[in-house]
Structure formats: C-alpha cells, structure tokens
C-alpha cells in the first residue's frame, strides 16, 4: 500500500490512527523498498545499472542480461569472459563483446556524447583497464579522448598531447609499475584527475600496490584514486564529473 | 611580473628580446634558492598556492608567508602548529589560526561562496580532518555544509541529513576505524564522493589503513579516495568538481 | 576399557587398586584418549565432529566418512570437491553434496530446528560462504533465515528485512570487498553479530584482508570476526549462541 | 511533529494528503531522528551508551559526562586518562577511576549480576585489557570470574581452573605475544570464546598482529575475535551472549 | 584427594561409581595441578624462573624479586630499566644491574661454566642484545665467548676469529640491518647457529623485519631464528644445546 | 701448488721471497678453494651434501645424482617431483622416492640411528613437512619418533604422548593455521624445540605467516623457528642437536 | 615557434599580447616537444630501445620486431616466451632465442666489448636472472664475466674468484633467498655493486621481498638495488657505469 | 709476524716447514687480519672510513673521532646530533657540524673536486637527506650541483635545470611522498640515477615505503635505489661512479 493511499484511508476514517502509525512506523523501509528506491535511484543518477560479470554463473548471467534488455533495451557488463559472451549471445544475438576491455553490452545507437574525458595510460599494457574506463564513460554519455602510452619515462610523448589533456573536464590516469603518471598530469591540469593503478608490473610492484601508493601519495593536488585495475570505477566517476561540468548547475546548493 | 606585463614591455621596447626570453625561460616559477614558487600554476589552475607548514623551519615559514601576502594579499597554510602561528603572527599580525583544522591563513573578506560541497564525518574524532577539507573548500570559494558524526553504526543520523547530502555537487566522506561511511553515502547520492580515511582508530586500524582499504574497495560506484588524513586534498578536489558544476561549460571538449 | 567399567572392577575386587591406579595414572591422557575424550567432548558440546575435507587424500576421506556413519549414523564435511563427493558416494550412496556450500553430508531426517540465526550477505558472490554458515547452523539444530544481497550500497534492501534480522539470536554477516555490512547491522540489532570476511573482491581487497580489517575495526558494538571465508566457523559459533538463548540457563554460574 | 499528530491532522482535514505525503516522504529519517531512534536503541539493547574517552577534548568530555549522569544517573567511559579523571571529577565528584582498566564511571549500587562470564589472560601484562572486558561485563550486569596468568607455556595453571572456565556462558580469552590461549581454551569448552589479541609483546609481535592472526586462524571451533586491545568490545559481546543464556528465549524466531 | 584414595573408597563402597567417575573425569587436570607440574618442570629443566621486567609495576616487581631471592637465593630479570634497578635495590641492596644488557640480577658466586657458546655480533649497535644472550647463557652455566663487530662487510674480521666460533657447541649470531651474519657463520661451522635479528637499522629495515627475513631464508643449513631483539631467548636455547653437548647422553631415547 | 710445497721451494731457494709472498697473498682464498674447503667441511660437519631438487633442470639433476652416487655411494634430495623421480631413475634404478615427503634418495642400508628426535604435527595436513624433517634426521643418523595430529585444540592427544616427547634430545614441532603447538610443547619439555610453520591453513593464515609469527613470539622458552614449510632445515638442525647430545663433548671449549 | 621568434613578433606588433600570452602559457612544453626531445634522447643515450615482450600481443610484437630491424638492423627483447619466439621467427628467421635468459634478439656480429662487468649469482637457480643481466650488458657493448654459484654459505667459492670480481668496473650481484651476496661482495670491492634480488626461495622469502630488504639494508657501502628479478635493469645500469669508466670523461662537469 | 718475515725464517731454516705451514694455515685470516686488510681496503677504495654516529655512546664517539683525526687528520661522521657535536667539540675544537645534513666532520682544506654529481630533490623537506648525499660526495672529492625542489607536480622547474642534470656523471634523485622524480629524471638522462626514497610524507606513505616502491618499479632504465633516507649511501655510490668516469680506465678488464 502506498503512502498516499494509506493517508486517504486515514482521512476517510477507514483505518485507525494507531494502525496507520504502526504501518508507517515500519513503512519507511518497506515503503522505500526495492522497487521504489530503485526508481528513485534511476531518476537521481541517470545511470543504468551495470553488471559485474566476473564469477557470475552462466544461467544467472543469461537471465540478468535478458531481463535488462527487456526492461531497458540495453545492458552493460564488465569483466566478462569469452565464454560468458557465448552464453549471453545464445539468447541475445545482438550482444557485443570487446576482448580488450572485456565489456559485454547491448547498446542502442543514439549516443550523443558531451563534454570531454581524457583517458591516459603510461604504457600499452595498461590499455585493457583504460578501455574499461573509456567505454564505461562513453556508454554513460561522455565524449572520450584516448591518449595512450605516455608514461613519464618519455615526457615528450605526454607533453605533445597536453592540449587535449588540459581541455578535459576530468582526466583518467591509468598506470602500473611506479604509477607516476597521475602526479605528472596532476601538475599540468586544472580539473580533477582520477588515478587508476594497474596490476601491470613485476617484482616489487606487488600486483598494483606500488602504483596505488604512488597515486595516494601524489605530490600534485586534485588527484583521487580508485581501486587497482578498477577501470569501470574511474570511468563512472569521470562521467559524474563530466556531467556536472556540462549540465548547468540548478543552484540547488543555495 | 606577470607574463602579460612582460609582453607589454616587449611591445613597448622597454625590455630587450634577449632579456624577455631569459625571463620567460625561467618564468614558470621563481627561483628562491631552496624553494621554487610556482607562478605559472597561478595562471593555469585558478588556485593560489598552498603552504604545507608541517616540518618547515621557522625562518623559512615566516619568509614564505610574508612574500605570499605581499604578492597575493592572502596566504593559506595547512598542518600548522601553535608555535608556527606565533612565529608567523610576529610578522603578520592579521594571520588567523584554527587549532582544530590547523589551518593558518591571511584571508581577505570578500569570499562569495558558490555551489555546494557536503563534508560528512563518521565520528567526532574525524572532525579535524573534515575541517581541513571544509575550510580548504571555503577558501577556494565553495559553499560548504558540515554534517558531522553520522557514522554507519547509527544510520538514522545519516538518513536525517540526506537532503543536504544529496544536494551537494560533491560529498567529502571522512571516516576512520572501519571507514564504511563512504560506501553508504555512495549508495545514496548521484554526485561524486571523495573519501578521506583518517588515522582515527586503534588496534588493527593500522593508522588508517583499514579505512583506506575499505574506501578503495567500496561496493558503491562513484567513490574515489585520497590519502589518509588528507583533508586538504579532498577539499581541493571537491572544489574542482564544485567549480565545474557551477561554471558554465565552455564547450572546450567539442 | 571405560572408566566406569574399571571402577566396577575395582568395586568388585576384580582388579587391584595398584593396577587400577597404574591404569588411571597413565590414563589421564591415554584413558581420556581419542575414544574417551571424544565422548566427553560429545557430552559437553552436543556437537558431532566435523570433517574438513580440503586436502584430505581419497582413501583417508572414504574411511573417515564410513567410520563416522557407522558410529553416529551421520557425517558432516566442509570444503569438499566434486571429486571427493564421487569418492565418498562409492561407499556411502546416501551421501549428499551441495556444490555451492561444498558441504558433503549424511544426515538423518529428524532435525527440529530451534531459535533463530540470520545469515546475511552483502552480495551474491558471498553466498557460497554464507551457505556454509547456514547449513552448518542447520545441521547443528538452529533455525536459519537467509537474507542475501543486502549490501550497504543499497541500504533499502537491508532495511526492508530488518524485522527478521532483529529477531535473530545471532546474526552472521558475510561480506567481501569493503565488508561494511557487519558495522551497519551491528548498529541495528541487539544480539551478537558474527562477521565473516570473504575473499570476494579485486585489486586492493587482498583476498579478504580489506573486509577483515573493516570488521575488526567496526564502529558498532557487539561484532566479532572469524577468519576469511570461514563460513563453518561462523555457523558453529552462531549455533553455540543460539543454543544458549534457547536452552534455559541451568544457573551453573552461581 | 510526531507521526501520530500528523495523522490526526490528516484525519481532521487540517492538512492535505499531498502535504502529509510530502512530510512523511522525508519523515522516515527525520522523524526517526536522533532522539527517537535513540530510545528505540535503548529499548532494544538494554545497553546504555558508552563513552570512548581517548582523544576527547576536556570541555567536551565534561559535558558528556554531566549530561549522561543527569539523564541516566550513570555514566561509563573507557580509555580515560588520569587527566580526564581530574577533569570529570571537578564537576562530578562521585566519579570513580580505575587506572588499570582506565574505566571512568559513575555507577549506582544496585547491580545484581547474572550468569557467568570467564575472563582469562595469558600473562600479567594482559590484565589491563582483561579488566576493561571484565568491568564492562560487570557494568552491564554479568557475573564475571577473573582467571589470570594461565598462558599455554604452563598448561597446569590453565587446567587447574578448568571447572570455572567450562561453567561460563562465554569465555573472554585475552592474550598477546603468540596468542595461543584462545585455541587451547576453545578446545576445552562448549560455549563461545571471544578472543582479544593484545599489543603485549616485542619484536615480531607487531603490536598485536601476531596474536590477532593466531586467533583468527584458531584450529579450535567456537572462537571469534575482536580488535587488538579491544577489551570493551569483548566484554560487551560476552554480555550479549550471557544475557541470551540467562533470559528465557521468547521464541521470537518461530 | 589422590587417585589411590578414591579407588580405595570405591573398593570399600564409600563412594558411588557415578561419583567416582565424575571426580575422575575432572581429575586428570586437577591431579596434574599447580604444585605437581611445577616441581616436574623444576626437575625437568634445571632452569630457574626468569623475570621479564619490562612493563611490570614497581610494587609487583619488588615483591617478585624479594620472594625469588628468599626461595632460591638468586633472581634473574631481563629488560629492566634504571628506575626498576632503584626500586629493587631499595629492598635487595645486593642486586646488580648492567645498563647495556638491561639485566637485573642477584647471583651467588659459585658458577662453574661448562662447554662453549659463541656470541657474535655484526656491529657494535647489536651488543646490547648480544649481552642479554651472553649473560643469560652465563647465568645458566655456559661458558661464553664474545666475538663482536664481525659483520659481513668486512669478512676478515670474522675469519680471524673462526677458530673459536668453530669450537663452540652453539653459536648465537646477532645482527640487524641486513642480518647476513647468520648465513655466513652457518656456512662455516658444524654446530647449530641461533640467529637473533635486531631492530638496529633504518629505512626499510622495518624494526628488524629485514634481518628476521634474512635469517629465516638463510641459504646455510643449521640456522634457527628467534624473535627480533630476543637475546634472552637465544641465550636460553644456546644453553639448552650446550648442556646437551656437555652432559653425557643417558640413552633415554633407546 | 700446495702451501707445503711452496714452503719447500722457499727453503730450497727455488722461489724468491717476493714471489712466495705474492702467491700466498692471493693464496688464502685459492688455497682454501673449492676442493680443499670441501674436505674441511666434510670432516667438520659429518653431513653429506643435500640436493634441493625443486626447479633444477632435468639434465642437471641427473648429472648431480650420478656424480653424488659415484663419489659417496649415496644421494639425498628434497622437494623432488614425480617427474624428477622418473628422470633420475633412468640412470640410477636403485633410487627411491617418497611422494609424501618428496625425498628422492639413494641410501645404503647400514644406518645405526642414535639419540632421539621427536617430530610432532598439529594436524594431518602438516605430515608432508614433518616427514621431510623426520626422514632428513633419519638419513643423517638420528633415531626419530613420529607423533602426529596432536594439535592444541585437543590437548589430551598431545598429553598422552608426553613421555616420548620429553625424552627427545630435540623436538620438531610442525604446525600450520595458528601454530600454537610449539608454545605448548615448549612449556612441557626441557630440550630445544625447533618450530616449523607450515603453509597449511586458509584465509588470514597468509601461506604460513600466521604460524610463523606465532612461533617467533612463543611465550615458552627454548623455541627457535625455521622457514615456512622448511622440514629439511628443522630435521638438519635437530640432527645437529641430537648429535651433540649423543657424542661425548671433547672439552673443546675449555 | 621558438620563444625568441614569438617575442620578435610581439615587438613588431605582428601578434597580439593576448595571443602571445596564450601561446607562452603552453609553450614551455611544446618547445620541448616530441621530435626534439626524441632526437636528444637518441643522441644522448647511445642505447637502442629495448622491447619488454611479456604480455605483448602476437601481432603487436611481430610488428615491433620487424620495424626495429628495418630501422636499426637489430632488435633486443626481454621476457620473451617460446611462443613469442615462434611468432617473431615467422617474419624474422634470423632471430635468436635463449630459453634461459628469455632474451629474443636480432644482433649484428661486430660487437667489440669493452671494460668489465662481473655478474655473480648466489645459486644456480639465480642464473636466468643473471643471464638477462649479462646478455643485456653484452648487447650494449660491455665485456662480461660470469661468476655463478658463489653464495655466502660457502665463502671459499666466492673468495676463489675475487680477482676478477675486484677487477670489474661494476659488479652485478644476483641472489634470492636471504640475498646476503651483495653485502659480502660490497665489502670486498671498490666499484659499485648493483644488487638484484630474485624470487628464488620459499616460505618467508615472499617472492623476493626477503632478498630485496637484505640488499636495501646492506651494511656494506656502494650497493644499489633494482627490482626483484630485474636482470635487464641491472645489466643496463652496469653498462652505463662501465661505459663511464671506459670512455674518457669529457670534463663536462667543469 | 708478517708473511714476508715468516718466509725469510723458512729460507734461513729458522723455522720448520711444518710449523710454517701450520702458521700459514691459520694465517689466511689472522694474517689478513684487521690492520692488513684495512690497508688493502684503504688502497683499494680511496675512501676513508666513515662514522655512523647515531646511537653511539658519548665516550666511544669521542675516542673514535680523536683516533681518526690522529691517524688520518680528518674524520667524517653521519647522523650526528647536536649533543654529539658538543661532545666531540670538547676534544676536537676544529670539528664542524651541519644541523641540516647532520654531518659532523674534521676536514682539511685542499679538496679539488672533479667530475659532476647532480643532487636533485622533489621538495624542500627532502633537503636534509639530499645534503647528506651532496656533502658525502663532496667529502670524497666529487664536484656537486644541488638542484632542489624540482618535484614532478611542476615539471617546468625540473626542465629548466635539465642541462646541468644531463651533464652529470651520476644523478642522485631524492624524493618522498610518491617518489616519481627518479622515473622522470631517468627518462631524461644518459648516466645512472641513484634514487633515494625519503620518509617525507604522511598517511599511506608509510615512512618512505611508497617512494621506495615507486623507485624500485621505475619504468625508466638506469635507476637504482638505496635505502629510505640513506643519503650517505647514495652520495658514496655517486662518488664511485663519478670517479670511474673521471679516472682513465686502466684496462683492467682486458
């Protein structure tokens, strides 16, 4: 029973105040339950739900994709395997899979990208994580510029692309090994840098911990860090920031 | 001397091309011997330089504050001690010190705050870090709402302030111990959450590592993390995001 | 020879005091050895022995299950593989295997579950560990309610099930990634919360360490933690607590 | 405005349904705000709020103690310093301080302890943490038996007190260094063991990490762990378990 | 009641079999109780008890020393402070304190040292730990040779003392920083090497962890490791080994 | 040229003093070179060289075994795989392989074991490491008693075998998970305990680190630790200690 | 456009001050841009680019090798797999692969090695890393002496080769396990030692961390460390040092 | 007795060959003992011994400085405190102390610096470590250029000094926080870079570990790392490299 109906019943005397109070006392959570808050979230975020494919069982994954496409005409999943692609394709022939980013999606054509997100990598091995970020941002409507292989051991490569990096509303800096890219970019731009450490490296890189610490300790201002290899998280955050830059502020903070 | 003025002197013939070239060659910063003042950054970021006071020697700190105020009429430093306040006050009587945030500043009155940044803490012990974030954001022009002591062990406190949290262009979530606040807020808002782990806690909190890992591994989307106790970094980043939201996008990405 | 029989022989004079003393003198440990102390433990705990299958050799496992069933008519093992299921089934056709919880058991039908243990998970990937906990608790006689996928990034899901969670004598909170579920539940219930970190996650989750630290540092009272992925341990502990709540206290502490 | 009054206004037509719905839509959390949920928690837990003194500023602490005593006639704080004792005593002369457990409390006389909680330590250096646990349990109404200095390097000391340990509804095992006490006790009792690692030790004990890992990896069943040196947490949890054992189960799980 | 008496009562019918069984069920541990096992240990070890002074309260320490000297005419404590020396000296004027090893002892004169234990250090900063080891071994009756400052960066120093090192029944190798001394000695001697990592070092020595790992991973055979800075433990172990070498084997293993 | 021959040449005037001095100046190391020191070590240790098979290439391993058997009639290798067994058997049909301990050896029959080494394990999963220790000790001439599955969660099992454990000249305590076995045994025996942490465990056992820390921090005296899973190292050390106990001390330390 | 030309245009009024200011704001980096810095580096280093093969996709790798050989007649790659060898050989039949060092190269014959680099290993398992170092140094023109299996547990082996080690301009010390080799060599030579920790070891060697810490904490002077298993990095650095020693200093520092 | 004298006695028949052999048999190490090898090292290294002052006792330090000055007319110590300066000055009034680098030295005037070592820092807080490196290099004869506060967050500062950095035979890169300076410099120069992580930073910099990992994982070639804050080690190594570059290679490797 919705709140409005309950109130009408109170108004009409069809329900006692004690009973209404009891229902409302428990309502907050039941009433703001699954379906309802879902819509709220939908409205609030403008972000459709994303499927984290890794570790999901075949049957379960197939069902989720089918239902997502039925309800929203689209579906977007990360960390999918070739095998999962085959599974989902058996029920959704239109699904597309990118083996680099490991994104598995059903997408309608009419994206009209806005703003600018720059996605940079230190090396070529960081590209899979960067593609996860870039394609996530594109899926959610951002215009993305890819600037790959601009690690700090060859500064000229980075500097030659500086115009576009400085133009972006948000820069995603993807780097493994020593992860210094984020600091250097942070010192060159005015907008936020989202740093993504990758597990690329060997020896004492400890699966990305070295790059993670580098980014957390960045001597440049305006750098925030997401989890190791979390391209999706960076792409999502960059989209949020880009959207804020593009949409006119409605003065809500006043 | 600003670049524009130097160029005018060149145009007027008041300075030789050789001299101008020499100045511009060094221009991006002023060589002060053991420090280099980043004047270029001024132009680039729109953010005045900030002084990290901790560990700076007395004489050095005094000089920096004096010159900053002479050049820009203001000065803003973080992690200052009571002793450093006394030192700087001896040459700049107008300097103000907040023992909670440990911010030591000379500020002109005409701030006109814009947008909205919400700064939340899990407990009362996280307030010093939160104040560093809040006052940083205020110094750089953001309107800030403080929402303290809303840790997840008492959800009702957080939920009662949800309106303002959801209205912010950026939420700064400051928490020690298990640091779960960022995840919970991340699930409730549409705009970016900047998570700040604090070193508040004991036992296996390991000086903030527990909260740091919690925040990096957040199951909610749209959460990025800065270094332990790095309130300044979070306030700076929140201001960048808030500024993007407030200023009309000039379509530079097109 | 059991102690009671030895005593009867002493009473009847069938054995000398010296001989009895010698037997008992070495007995403490030999006599309270495997079989005997087993009974003692049996009486004391009301918990039948459990088999940790992982890493056990085929022949050894087959023997243990056979002997367990011969002696107690039941057998309960954790962390069993499909292969081990085949091995044991070759001698005990009645054995049952659940590939999710990886529990391999021979169970008699007459369970009469008592009390209430709530087993909650943050996500669907935590379910295997949760099932190990739930089925352990059920095997040892507790009534279990499963409340899955109620992670903190969508609070409404958790709040909508609050009634049952609050009704439980003990809540088992199973979560990977940032593991914040235990803290949030801890703030909402009056009875103990047993927190189980899982190795679900990636990047800086470090195989469950992030969730483990979160749980150990919980800002909520009444939360205790077991080892990463240790569903059995949590189910066992929850049963102990549930049993205390259900059985009338015999005033032994007076 | 309380829900009941709002409903009455609806019934009387003093407020429109739209307005009531709007208020209730925001109400769940505002209405379940600080004071209200507080009572709820009070009723639910039977545990009065506890003050974590460490790091609290003098004025703040003094106010909290005063208000607590005014409202509930009692106050119970942990991790208090000698200095804080002086501060609080200046406004509450009846406050009592125990320098070993560092508990600072105002307590009324009529405790009637029930059940049994056994608090064991491995060594004498673990006693401060154990006392925090024991006095917490006593404050919340449990009968406590202290069994100190029974570390595993001298098993006889532990075995000589086994009767009382086995009689307890919950055993708190407090140990630093290698922390083996919890495992040994876990193998000897039928009820839950709450393990508290302490920071006692040197060298590679790493401030309690060694004991913490030992306890998490306990080969005995029925052992759960709290944070390093977290005597309060263990005492609180033990009281919850003891209370469940003493109070007759109201069959709420059925 | 002793087992034999209980059995007599059973024989005489003075006690029921049920009662006897109950008593015996608990007996194993009561019978092996405090006094008894204590004597056993005394006899078994030939090592008098040692006092770990660090962290002990003044009154407590004074009592322990007094009682130890009353009972055994001697007392041996480690990790004592200057202050603790003053405290104990106030009641035992004959007590002696060595500020290097921090050993505080009352010793009778008639030691007749046997065998040979060599105590080596890498540098001069390792000497306090080495002295704790050496004086412990001497107190328990071993003949000790000190060979200090023979670190591997100057092999000639070590090689020039090789005769004595090779003659020892056990070598204690004390080293901080990179801790390579134990490996080098292990490759040159036939008898066991007890390696003691020290917290001497800086940077990435991590309070002795670097040396600890070096010693655990020694490529030489016959090296065992004790805790960081645990000179006492090494001295004790070396004495055990030296005693085995000196005393004729009584063929107990046959 | 040997030293004695060089000296003869000097005596006879066949070589100048300058030339002899130059040769001797370099000689120390050349003269104490491979062959020579090898014999020295042989004589000194009484331990034949042992082959660490893991990671050795097939051809290389085959050659080593062949040469070892040719020279010494025996060969003893650890950490061998089934595949390596096949490789070596192709040239040495008499080689024997134990898949549990992974020891691959050619042994002559006439061992006459002396003394007593007790090898204990906490659980059955620790047996492979224990067998490596036991068979190493046996190969080098020690009499070994295996006492397996006596972990501290069931103290009676350990206590029932106490006689033999106390009779040993050295006890090897092998345990994974929480590794408490070494501390408990250390409190019960008079001779040295060599503790071997194993990588058995899950969750926060971190591949043996938990047990390693437990053993290093043992509250019992007389416990030394070797590397994780290093059964060979423990067996070797135990043999050294056992040999010291059995052989009459030649008074070399006097 | 160079700064000087831009300034001339300003002086002549050919460009507005606004435009000049905009260009200068970006200039510092454009002027140090791609082509320019590239040539600089080429000239400066005399080191051809090296290909890190690990993780590179087949097509990409094939292209890189082809283009490298076309442009420079040579190609040098590290961490190549057998599979990658086959791939590259299909287009470059002259390519050579060494399965030990995993180096895949096309090399012209006319190397004329200069100076001396000594590459030492502690054990035979360290040889693959050592070969990567040695062959890198040889490829870049250094004369290399291999001195393998000279670990510190048998000092005589190391000392017997001391002449050549002391003659080298740079020593590369490659060691796993406890990594003490670098310290011992550092104490015996006058020129720099580049220490390479390897992941050889087991138990608490933690994939090379133990050796890494040992090397960083070396008590000998003149030791610098590269990443775990980074033979290439050590070989490269040794070549730089060797080249400095061989080439006459051009007095550039004056 | 020196080797030459012993040989003369042999020649003269004053000593038997057996006796001479015995003496030489032990001699290698005694004869190559302290004094002798010392000279060898002296000759070999050209580096006078350095005193690590930290932790040295007053009397001991005073003696060392006195003896050093008596023997070599100079003395050079690192990590000295103000207090130690006073102590040494009491006996050596000519001693000089620099509170920044904490170097305490007696130096003769005639240094004639050669070559070029560049010492760079990321920030001003890294200067104490950099000064230790610079003054060490100067003491041992290198010409040093200090280039401070050129961290990567403001690349223009670094690039403006590139000429001198590239001219150096060796660059010492000193940085805390994220330590990216070494990678960036490594990509810009042809000669070796010695990276020194400093403990400057906060939060997750973990006392220099973050910078250390960054440097070890540098994506630039030609970077080697020394211990955290080890300015002395870097200065020493840079001097070794600089000396090789300056001195003509004597072709010893041929």
PDB file of C-alpha atoms in Angstrom, chain C residues 158-246:
ATOM      1  CA  UNK C 158      18.789  -4.271   4.116  1.00  0.00           C
ATOM      2  CA  UNK C 159      16.213  -2.114   5.895  1.00  0.00           C
ATOM      3  CA  UNK C 160      13.319  -3.951   4.253  1.00  0.00           C
ATOM      4  CA  UNK C 161      14.378  -7.161   6.010  1.00  0.00           C
ATOM      5  CA  UNK C 162      15.190  -5.586   9.350  1.00  0.00           C
ATOM      6  CA  UNK C 163      12.401  -7.325  11.268  1.00  0.00           C
ATOM      7  CA  UNK C 164      13.817 -10.764  10.806  1.00  0.00           C
ATOM      8  CA  UNK C 165      17.392  -9.650  11.341  1.00  0.00           C
ATOM      9  CA  UNK C 166      16.455  -8.055  14.650  1.00  0.00           C
ATOM     10  CA  UNK C 167      14.547 -11.169  15.704  1.00  0.00           C
ATOM     11  CA  UNK C 168      17.578 -13.443  15.427  1.00  0.00           C
ATOM     12  CA  UNK C 169      19.550 -14.629  18.452  1.00  0.00           C
ATOM     13  CA  UNK C 170      22.679 -14.194  16.372  1.00  0.00           C
ATOM     14  CA  UNK C 171      23.329 -12.591  13.007  1.00  0.00           C
ATOM     15  CA  UNK C 172      26.019 -13.888  10.674  1.00  0.00           C
ATOM     16  CA  UNK C 173      27.149 -11.031   8.398  1.00  0.00           C
ATOM     17  CA  UNK C 174      29.024 -12.271   5.329  1.00  0.00           C
ATOM     18  CA  UNK C 175      30.734  -9.688   3.113  1.00  0.00           C
ATOM     19  CA  UNK C 176      33.732  -9.216   0.851  1.00  0.00           C
ATOM     20  CA  UNK C 177      35.025  -6.058  -0.865  1.00  0.00           C
ATOM     21  CA  UNK C 178      34.806  -3.368   1.795  1.00  0.00           C
ATOM     22  CA  UNK C 179      32.876  -5.511   4.288  1.00  0.00           C
ATOM     23  CA  UNK C 180      30.811  -2.670   5.739  1.00  0.00           C
ATOM     24  CA  UNK C 181      27.722  -4.846   6.199  1.00  0.00           C
ATOM     25  CA  UNK C 182      28.719  -6.021   9.673  1.00  0.00           C
ATOM     26  CA  UNK C 183      29.007  -2.481  11.037  1.00  0.00           C
ATOM     27  CA  UNK C 184      25.668  -1.402   9.679  1.00  0.00           C
ATOM     28  CA  UNK C 185      23.895  -4.488  11.036  1.00  0.00           C
ATOM     29  CA  UNK C 186      25.754  -4.139  14.328  1.00  0.00           C
ATOM     30  CA  UNK C 187      24.175  -0.717  14.736  1.00  0.00           C
ATOM     31  CA  UNK C 188      20.685  -2.067  14.174  1.00  0.00           C
ATOM     32  CA  UNK C 189      20.435  -5.195  16.332  1.00  0.00           C
ATOM     33  CA  UNK C 190      20.675  -6.110  19.982  1.00  0.00           C
ATOM     34  CA  UNK C 191      22.200  -9.574  19.715  1.00  0.00           C
ATOM     35  CA  UNK C 192      25.716 -10.624  18.673  1.00  0.00           C
ATOM     36  CA  UNK C 193      26.887 -10.252  15.094  1.00  0.00           C
ATOM     37  CA  UNK C 194      29.431 -12.769  13.801  1.00  0.00           C
ATOM     38  CA  UNK C 195      31.225 -11.149  10.895  1.00  0.00           C
ATOM     39  CA  UNK C 196      32.706 -13.294   8.117  1.00  0.00           C
ATOM     40  CA  UNK C 197      35.012 -11.514   5.656  1.00  0.00           C
ATOM     41  CA  UNK C 198      35.074 -13.180   2.252  1.00  0.00           C
ATOM     42  CA  UNK C 199      37.787 -13.211  -0.374  1.00  0.00           C
ATOM     43  CA  UNK C 200      35.326 -11.719  -2.861  1.00  0.00           C
ATOM     44  CA  UNK C 201      36.756  -8.573  -4.424  1.00  0.00           C
ATOM     45  CA  UNK C 202      39.658  -7.472  -6.561  1.00  0.00           C
ATOM     46  CA  UNK C 203      42.530  -5.044  -6.542  1.00  0.00           C
ATOM     47  CA  UNK C 204      43.327  -3.871  -3.052  1.00  0.00           C
ATOM     48  CA  UNK C 205      40.880  -6.241  -1.372  1.00  0.00           C
ATOM     49  CA  UNK C 206      43.892  -8.530  -0.926  1.00  0.00           C
ATOM     50  CA  UNK C 207      41.951 -11.749  -0.776  1.00  0.00           C
ATOM     51  CA  UNK C 208      39.683 -10.639   2.019  1.00  0.00           C
ATOM     52  CA  UNK C 209      42.064  -8.598   4.127  1.00  0.00           C
ATOM     53  CA  UNK C 210      40.189  -5.385   3.409  1.00  0.00           C
ATOM     54  CA  UNK C 211      36.913  -6.851   4.642  1.00  0.00           C
ATOM     55  CA  UNK C 212      38.645  -8.483   7.595  1.00  0.00           C
ATOM     56  CA  UNK C 213      40.125  -5.179   8.768  1.00  0.00           C
ATOM     57  CA  UNK C 214      36.803  -3.432   8.288  1.00  0.00           C
ATOM     58  CA  UNK C 215      35.093  -5.954  10.514  1.00  0.00           C
ATOM     59  CA  UNK C 216      37.753  -5.931  13.213  1.00  0.00           C
ATOM     60  CA  UNK C 217      37.566  -2.134  13.324  1.00  0.00           C
ATOM     61  CA  UNK C 218      33.785  -1.982  13.335  1.00  0.00           C
ATOM     62  CA  UNK C 219      32.489   1.147  14.970  1.00  0.00           C
ATOM     63  CA  UNK C 220      29.413  -0.794  16.106  1.00  0.00           C
ATOM     64  CA  UNK C 221      29.423  -2.775  19.345  1.00  0.00           C
ATOM     65  CA  UNK C 222      28.703  -6.465  19.509  1.00  0.00           C
ATOM     66  CA  UNK C 223      30.604  -7.570  16.418  1.00  0.00           C
ATOM     67  CA  UNK C 224      33.141 -10.415  16.469  1.00  0.00           C
ATOM     68  CA  UNK C 225      35.056 -11.701  13.494  1.00  0.00           C
ATOM     69  CA  UNK C 226      36.112 -15.100  12.205  1.00  0.00           C
ATOM     70  CA  UNK C 227      38.695 -15.960   9.557  1.00  0.00           C
ATOM     71  CA  UNK C 228      38.312 -15.029   5.887  1.00  0.00           C
ATOM     72  CA  UNK C 229      35.790 -17.300   4.124  1.00  0.00           C
ATOM     73  CA  UNK C 230      35.273 -19.250   7.355  1.00  0.00           C
ATOM     74  CA  UNK C 231      31.533 -19.858   6.975  1.00  0.00           C
ATOM     75  CA  UNK C 232      31.739 -23.006   9.032  1.00  0.00           C
ATOM     76  CA  UNK C 233      33.303 -21.197  11.976  1.00  0.00           C
ATOM     77  CA  UNK C 234      30.597 -18.548  11.929  1.00  0.00           C
ATOM     78  CA  UNK C 235      27.806 -21.114  11.640  1.00  0.00           C
ATOM     79  CA  UNK C 236      29.259 -23.082  14.523  1.00  0.00           C
ATOM     80  CA  UNK C 237      29.603 -20.022  16.745  1.00  0.00           C
ATOM     81  CA  UNK C 238      26.107 -18.816  15.854  1.00  0.00           C
ATOM     82  CA  UNK C 239      24.748 -22.209  16.843  1.00  0.00           C
ATOM     83  CA  UNK C 240      26.517 -22.022  20.189  1.00  0.00           C
ATOM     84  CA  UNK C 241      24.968 -18.627  20.861  1.00  0.00           C
ATOM     85  CA  UNK C 242      21.556 -19.672  19.586  1.00  0.00           C
ATOM     86  CA  UNK C 243      21.629 -22.766  21.792  1.00  0.00           C
ATOM     87  CA  UNK C 244      22.441 -20.670  24.855  1.00  0.00           C
ATOM     88  CA  UNK C 245      19.467 -18.468  24.035  1.00  0.00           C
ATOM     89  CA  UNK C 246      17.096 -21.377  23.566  1.00  0.00           C
TER      90      UNK C 246
END
